[in-house]
Each structure stands twice: as structure tokens, then as C-alpha cells.
């Protein structure tokens, strides 16, 4: 089968690799990928920020059709259309049951290893072995229309990560919200805040095409300034004190600083940007302002069932974040387009 491999800095190749086989644990399934995509987090190794020692499989967001299941798999069967979360989880342990499948006691990662140490497939390929089929996969009730595929794919990571930012920020009916970051996760956070009933949503963005998607998703205001100017602009908009919630969807020192200093006293920062080199939280400032910080890696598997019906009936269309579609064999071009910010998020079809 064909799969995407990262060989080194800005060196992505589409190659023939061996088809995955069931591992013998009795719990896995092989899924034929209908659509996958490139994640902002894939760009860190692509750009060489995290080094690549030897060629490796990449990608962790996908939807597809089950080809084969192991003997102990009960909830998923061959022919089912499924949504995978960006990680593997058992669905049964204490952490999975409590709502944090990203801390599953048998956690595994696509493009890396499963809980038992078997290699796992990257999602940017034709077939993917899912180590805990019953725990990780969500079965879509019927074969979906092709037009729904992009929105279903966002339930693998990006939309539900934005949703986790909004939930972590305490967004509720009538909230005022600012979103730091205009990538696909930030835009998803705008839509998630709107869905949760936010009354006013400020998207912080300098790019016309991203501002347009933010507005479509429910942003009521756009702020292009950053740093002190951006904070001043936000405070001006909300009685001189700032919004109730700030959703941090970047992961840099500057973006977290922006978020912490923008929220109103007693407000909350919901963060989902993968922290990239800090910062330490400024405890003295937080003591003075009572601003709370909550968030982390999004337990998307715990959110899928709540959101899926709205995607299936068309009332929620988070797939709009995909503005570029590429053949799986053109993965190198998909990465380049995202790296150069020519597209917000690249969809890949085998
Ligand atoms: Zn991702
Ligand atoms: Zn678990």
C-alpha cells in the first residue's frame, strides 16, 4: 500500500510499504482510509524543529471503512464507516471512563507504537491498524455522503480540539470570548464557542482569508493587533477589562502571554496549543487577577458522540477549515502548502 513517510527536514515522500496485519492482541482492526489530513503539529517535525533520525510514518487524523477486525472486537465490524481519534485508547480504563481518553492506561499513538509496543501506522496512508478498535473508533450509522467527509474528518482532531479549548475556557451561553490563533484549531474554537452560546467572539487574525472563515464560523469582531496593542484593543471592547474567556490555540510563549493578559479578572484561559518552549505561568499575575488556566491535549474521543449528530444533519459544518485537497501521493505538496500558509488545512485522499 501507499503511505507517507517523513525522511527529514522538508523531506516528505509517498512510498510503497507493507500492508498492516492484525497483531494478535485480539482487539485491533484494519481500516481503509477514506480521507486523512495534515495537522499543524505535523509541521514541527517537517520544519526540523523536532529532528527526524530515520524515515518514519506520519499523520494521525483519519476517517475510513473497516476492512478486518480481530476476534475480540464487538462494537465495530467490517464495512463500518468509522472516525478515529488522533490517538488510540481502550475506552474501558478509569481514565477513559472519567472522560480523559488521552490519558488512557493503554494509550498509543498513530505513526508510533501501540500500548504493547507494536509499531502503528501513520494516518496518511491507505490502510491503518487501530490497536483498540472498540475503544477508539466511532461508527457512523450509515455510509456518509461524500460532501460530509471533511466535516466528519474534523472530529478526528481539529474541531474537537477547538471544542476542548472552549469547554476548558468555560464558554457558556452569553460568554464573551477571544481566540488567539487563526490556524485551523483557532478557527474551530470560534465555531465551538458559537455553538456553546457565546454572545461575542473576537478572532485575533491578520490574514484576510482566515478572517473570512472566522466570520463565517461566528466571530463578531476581528482584532489584527498583537501583543500590548492586541490586549489594549480587547480590553477596550469589553468595558476596559477584557473578555470572559480567552482560547489559546497556538502554543508559543507569546500567544500564552497574550491570552493570560487579555482575560478579564476572574476569567479563564482555555489552552490547546501544543506548548512549544514555555512559558512558566506567571503565578503572581494570576494571583492578582484570579485568571484561571485549564486545558491540554484534547480527549476528542469523549466528545464525538455529542457532536456527530449535528455534523450528520448538516447543522454544524466544521469541514470548512479544509481549503486545499490533495492526492495522498501528493503529500509533499500538501505539506509545502500548509508550511507556506497557502492553505489553512490540507485534506488528503488516497
Ligand atoms: Zn492533529
Ligand atoms: Zn483506556
mmCIF file of N, CA and C and ligand atoms in Angstrom, residues 39 60-61 157, ligand 1:
data_model
loop_
_atom_site.group_PDB
_atom_site.id
_atom_site.type_symbol
_atom_site.label_atom_id
_atom_site.label_comp_id
_atom_site.label_asym_id
_atom_site.label_seq_id
_atom_site.Cartn_x
_atom_site.Cartn_y
_atom_site.Cartn_z
ATOM 1 N N UNK A 39 -1.803 17.965 9.968
ATOM 2 C CA UNK A 39 -2.086 18.711 11.192
ATOM 3 C C UNK A 39 -1.004 19.776 11.372
ATOM 4 N N UNK A 60 -2.070 11.540 11.848
ATOM 5 C CA UNK A 60 -2.836 10.959 12.955
ATOM 6 C C UNK A 60 -4.326 11.277 12.892
ATOM 7 N N UNK A 61 -4.796 11.888 11.799
ATOM 8 C CA UNK A 61 -6.220 12.222 11.693
ATOM 9 C C UNK A 61 -6.787 11.491 10.481
ATOM 10 N N UNK A 157 -9.780 15.268 15.183
ATOM 11 C CA UNK A 157 -8.877 16.131 15.941
ATOM 12 C C UNK A 157 -9.341 17.584 15.940
HETATM 13 ZN ZN1 LIG B 1 -3.745 16.769 14.672
#
